[in-house]
Amino acid sequence: MKKRVSIKDIAKQLNISITTVSFVINGKAKEKNISESLTKKVLDLVAELNYQPNALATSLRTGKTKIIGFLVDDISEPFFAGIARRIDEIASSLGYKILFSSTRNDTEKAIELLQIFKDRHVDGYIMALPEGLEEEVKKLIQTDAPVVLFDRYVQDVKTDYVIIDNKSSTLEATEHLINNGYKNIGFVTIDTFQQQMVDRLSGYETAVEKHKLPAIVKKISYVSSAESIKEMTKFFKKEKQLDAVIFAANYICLDGLRTFRKEGIHIHKDLAVVSFDDFEILEFCEPPVTAIAQPLEAIAENIMKILLNKLKKAGRNVENAQVSLPTVLNVRASSSKK
């Protein structure tokens, strides 16, 4: 087995100190007045010997692992996947690695994953905060660990977060339907206290109340897609007066579309449809489905900007950054005039 090349080997071969090699490798040659010719010799030998720094040794020396923990409900969901992809691009360009994990809405698993992050001494945490993890996150924040929440926040958890304006988004979407002549608009969401879902429902309720229309809400106790479809089937059979429906998240919309197919409900002809979260499949429905698009790249970039600022100023008192971004209503044929 070939022996791993060390800084000591490079220093010995060039007959210089280990400290000098370390300064060059860590980009401090100019700062330490090391000549350009010697810097070039070190870098050339590093390349020739294919030197790879020992991550454990580096982390012990610097107190940094260059690893960030990323925790969400389901990394395969288009919303989370889109944000994860952009975060990974930014992190990679800066020499960071991301540990991506899904809780699958399992609180025990979420606590276990959080402990794994702690054991790996991650430099920071990015989370769509799972229900039941509030106290664990509070404890984490009290240790001065950099934590940035996104998608949702908890009012009594004081930390950095990046969200979108959920209430205004559903208010705008509901008024779009009302302006196109729809009077019996259903709102399908999940039975939860998660702030982003509470705010989306609030936007819908504000709009229908303003126009003196009935609030027709279905809260699903989300366990699985199959159970969700069963609950929606009962809802649509009961509320036959509906002429439009807003689904409060992309996975709820997918289950809604499956319910439509099962029950022979036609988009627009039977029910106008709006989805919270835009994703590719909606453009290929017949007709294409109107959707509230979240700015995934802007969310990811703001998350990383805040986290990197926290990491840069570690140990100093940095005021929490709380960002709320606007959405875009992508209007398609599913919600056109009656």
XYZ file of C-alpha atoms in Angstrom:
338
model
C 0.000 0.000 0.000
C 1.393 3.370 -1.064
C 2.291 5.679 1.829
C 0.247 8.895 2.061
C 2.320 11.992 1.265
C 2.573 14.416 4.197
C 3.622 18.054 4.617
C 6.709 16.699 6.373
C 7.689 14.747 3.221
C 7.376 17.871 1.063
C 9.391 19.965 3.530
C 12.129 17.325 3.729
C 12.413 16.999 -0.063
C 12.750 20.776 -0.508
C 14.892 21.191 2.616
C 12.583 23.823 4.103
C 10.477 24.012 7.251
C 7.103 22.308 7.664
C 5.679 25.719 8.645
C 6.744 27.237 5.306
C 5.049 24.416 3.372
C 1.899 24.844 5.480
C 1.774 28.595 4.794
C 2.070 28.036 1.029
C -0.573 25.292 0.926
C -2.982 27.436 2.938
C -2.559 30.456 0.665
C -0.551 32.557 3.120
C 2.703 32.808 1.130
C 2.421 36.553 0.386
C 1.233 37.329 3.911
C 4.293 35.535 5.320
C 6.719 37.075 2.758
C 7.584 33.750 1.134
C 9.202 34.326 -2.272
C 7.360 33.559 -5.491
C 10.081 31.133 -6.593
C 9.864 29.100 -3.370
C 6.053 29.210 -3.487
C 6.171 27.807 -7.036
C 8.558 25.009 -5.982
C 6.223 23.974 -3.159
C 3.098 24.054 -5.322
C 4.809 22.167 -8.154
C 5.914 19.406 -5.763
C 2.443 19.295 -4.170
C 0.971 18.703 -7.647
C 3.664 16.172 -8.616
C 3.215 14.092 -5.455
C -0.591 14.515 -5.530
C -0.573 15.706 -1.931
C -4.000 15.546 -0.243
C -4.397 17.343 3.094
C -5.568 15.228 6.012
C -9.093 16.488 6.700
C -9.068 15.316 10.321
C -5.729 16.973 11.047
C -6.871 20.177 9.359
C -10.109 20.263 11.357
C -8.241 19.660 14.624
C -5.852 22.478 13.789
C -8.417 25.018 12.576
C -11.479 23.934 14.559
C -13.356 23.769 11.244
C -14.461 20.676 9.318
C -15.698 22.549 6.209
C -18.871 20.428 6.468
C -22.430 21.783 6.624
C -25.464 19.756 7.737
C -28.630 20.050 5.598
C -31.844 18.654 7.087
C -35.279 18.605 5.394
C -38.429 16.459 5.319
C -37.744 14.829 1.966
C -34.743 15.724 -0.198
C -36.466 14.184 -3.250
C -39.241 16.812 -3.278
C -38.698 19.277 -6.163
C -38.668 22.282 -3.818
C -35.998 20.874 -1.498
C -34.026 19.280 -4.349
C -33.825 22.594 -6.215
C -32.552 24.448 -3.165
C -30.125 21.629 -2.269
C -28.618 21.666 -5.771
C -27.851 25.407 -5.655
C -26.533 25.242 -2.080
C -24.218 22.408 -3.109
C -22.893 24.467 -6.036
C -22.101 27.441 -3.813
C -20.636 25.297 -1.022
C -18.428 23.293 -3.418
C -17.018 26.458 -4.957
C -15.899 27.521 -1.475
C -14.468 24.175 -0.397
C -17.404 23.054 1.761
C -19.092 19.667 1.737
C -22.790 19.172 2.523
C -24.309 16.303 4.487
C -27.806 15.972 2.975
C -30.427 14.190 5.089
C -34.204 13.590 5.059
C -36.288 13.172 8.217
C -39.340 11.654 6.425
C -41.436 13.524 9.026
C -40.064 11.238 11.729
C -39.116 13.255 14.843
C -36.959 10.484 16.327
C -35.048 10.157 13.068
C -34.615 13.950 12.943
C -33.105 13.980 16.450
C -30.814 11.089 15.486
C -29.649 12.913 12.324
C -29.017 16.083 14.301
C -26.821 14.077 16.683
C -24.880 12.664 13.725
C -24.251 16.222 12.529
C -23.005 17.142 16.008
C -20.767 14.079 16.131
C -19.286 15.064 12.758
C -18.654 18.565 14.167
C -20.340 20.284 11.229
C -19.533 23.980 10.960
C -23.157 25.002 10.456
C -26.727 23.780 10.034
C -29.316 24.457 7.311
C -32.799 23.185 8.168
C -36.408 23.173 7.109
C -37.324 22.743 10.764
C -39.223 19.472 11.351
C -42.126 19.484 13.813
C -41.026 18.260 17.230
C -37.436 19.450 16.840
C -37.958 22.962 18.207
C -36.401 22.323 21.632
C -33.416 20.503 20.123
C -32.765 23.431 17.791
C -33.087 25.934 20.640
C -30.392 24.001 22.548
C -28.222 23.990 19.431
C -28.571 27.751 18.991
C -27.661 28.297 22.649
C -24.259 26.696 21.907
C -23.699 29.486 19.317
C -23.784 26.968 16.461
C -24.641 28.761 13.182
C -28.203 27.681 12.274
C -30.172 28.968 9.269
C -33.793 27.885 8.888
C -35.677 28.058 5.610
C -39.162 27.330 4.242
C -40.567 27.662 7.762
C -39.734 29.281 11.053
C -40.959 29.136 14.636
C -41.748 32.466 16.244
C -40.117 31.659 19.581
C -36.962 30.149 18.015
C -34.646 33.140 17.636
C -32.316 32.424 14.746
C -31.609 33.291 11.111
C -34.140 32.257 8.492
C -35.029 32.627 4.828
C -38.695 32.273 3.920
C -41.125 33.482 1.278
C -44.189 35.656 1.838
C -46.629 32.764 2.166
C -49.676 34.786 3.175
C -49.463 37.296 0.318
C -48.779 34.490 -2.151
C -51.998 32.574 -1.454
C -53.970 35.785 -1.108
C -52.858 36.779 -4.635
C -53.635 33.306 -6.032
C -57.103 33.265 -4.436
C -57.918 36.729 -5.770
C -56.745 35.647 -9.221
C -59.381 32.888 -9.142
C -62.051 35.244 -7.781
C -61.296 37.800 -10.512
C -61.728 35.029 -13.100
C -65.248 34.318 -11.847
C -64.786 31.493 -9.323
C -66.959 31.694 -6.203
C -66.593 28.330 -4.439
C -62.853 27.912 -3.987
C -61.548 25.030 -1.896
C -58.225 25.042 -0.070
C -56.499 21.698 0.547
C -53.694 21.720 3.099
C -52.279 19.532 5.877
C -53.295 19.523 9.527
C -50.223 21.156 11.014
C -48.909 24.066 13.073
C -45.958 24.620 10.722
C -45.834 28.378 10.258
C -45.556 28.392 6.467
C -48.737 26.296 6.131
C -50.569 28.418 8.698
C -49.617 31.548 6.729
C -50.764 30.043 3.411
C -54.154 29.197 4.882
C -54.367 32.700 6.365
C -53.827 34.273 2.926
C -56.628 32.204 1.422
C -59.014 32.951 4.306
C -58.254 36.677 4.122
C -59.089 36.740 0.398
C -62.396 34.846 0.595
C -63.494 36.842 3.645
C -62.701 40.106 1.853
C -64.937 39.064 -1.065
C -67.620 37.587 1.226
C -67.158 34.074 -0.173
C -67.258 30.797 1.798
C -64.036 29.328 3.196
C -64.013 25.654 2.185
C -60.943 24.102 3.796
C -59.744 20.503 3.872
C -56.960 19.717 6.351
C -55.346 16.349 5.661
C -53.708 14.335 8.428
C -50.829 13.475 6.151
C -49.542 9.931 6.640
C -49.005 8.738 3.070
C -50.004 9.537 -0.488
C -52.574 6.721 -0.472
C -54.273 8.049 2.673
C -54.150 11.575 1.302
C -55.960 10.461 -1.872
C -58.641 8.722 0.225
C -59.268 11.908 2.218
C -59.371 14.072 -0.909
C -61.762 11.685 -2.641
C -64.239 12.075 0.240
C -63.746 15.840 0.240
C -64.427 16.331 -3.484
C -67.444 14.002 -3.371
C -68.883 15.957 -0.447
C -68.143 19.489 -1.723
C -69.808 19.184 -5.120
C -70.350 22.953 -5.302
C -66.598 23.609 -5.708
C -65.556 25.332 -8.911
C -61.861 25.795 -8.005
C -59.234 24.429 -5.648
C -55.864 25.582 -4.329
C -53.395 22.932 -3.156
C -51.110 24.228 -0.380
C -47.925 22.368 -1.439
C -46.531 20.453 -4.413
C -46.895 16.988 -2.869
C -50.518 17.783 -1.951
C -51.113 18.928 -5.530
C -49.665 15.667 -6.885
C -52.054 13.680 -4.695
C -54.854 15.969 -5.868
C -54.036 15.244 -9.524
C -53.995 11.510 -8.757
C -57.404 11.909 -7.113
C -58.711 13.720 -10.208
C -57.581 10.870 -12.441
C -59.142 8.277 -10.123
C -62.460 10.147 -9.911
C -62.622 11.399 -13.501
C -62.374 15.078 -12.506
C -61.151 17.303 -15.352
C -58.830 20.258 -14.736
C -60.578 23.563 -15.508
C -63.631 21.917 -17.077
C -64.742 20.627 -13.641
C -62.400 22.473 -11.291
C -59.955 25.333 -11.769
C -56.631 24.437 -10.129
C -53.762 26.359 -8.514
C -50.736 24.748 -6.859
C -48.484 26.252 -4.242
C -44.985 25.418 -5.588
C -44.338 25.152 -9.271
C -42.741 22.019 -10.685
C -42.149 20.652 -14.159
C -45.036 18.193 -14.352
C -47.596 21.011 -13.994
C -46.640 22.401 -17.400
C -47.441 19.047 -19.013
C -50.896 18.611 -17.480
C -53.859 19.118 -19.794
C -54.452 21.984 -19.453
C -51.244 23.247 -17.750
C -51.677 24.136 -14.072
C -51.289 27.629 -12.594
C -48.737 27.650 -9.773
C -47.086 29.859 -7.171
C -43.364 29.648 -7.941
C -40.887 30.038 -5.119
C -37.516 31.657 -6.005
C -35.368 28.593 -5.320
C -32.034 30.107 -6.357
C -32.635 33.283 -4.350
C -33.607 31.204 -1.294
C -30.440 29.082 -1.589
C -28.189 32.086 -2.175
C -29.601 33.971 0.810
C -29.210 30.885 3.021
C -25.542 30.531 2.084
C -24.852 34.260 2.362
C -26.229 34.316 5.914
C -24.506 31.080 6.962
C -21.113 32.068 5.539
C -21.348 35.426 7.283
C -22.046 33.589 10.564
C -19.085 31.263 9.994
C -16.806 34.171 9.122
C -17.772 36.025 12.302
C -17.808 32.979 14.592
C -17.506 33.934 18.240
C -18.805 37.451 17.611
C -22.312 38.663 18.323
C -24.014 38.850 14.920
C -27.603 40.060 14.646
C -30.049 37.504 13.246
C -30.871 37.908 9.552
C -34.511 37.254 8.703
C -35.295 37.362 4.982
C -38.733 37.145 3.351
C -38.768 36.812 -0.449
C -41.616 37.355 -2.932
C -43.060 34.627 -5.162
C -44.329 34.672 -8.754
C -47.783 33.461 -9.814
C -47.281 31.543 -13.062
C -50.727 31.804 -14.640
C -51.706 28.944 -16.955
C -54.889 27.586 -18.521
C -56.067 25.660 -15.430
C -57.321 28.891 -13.847
C -58.536 30.784 -16.911
C -61.923 32.537 -16.834
C -65.053 30.426 -16.367
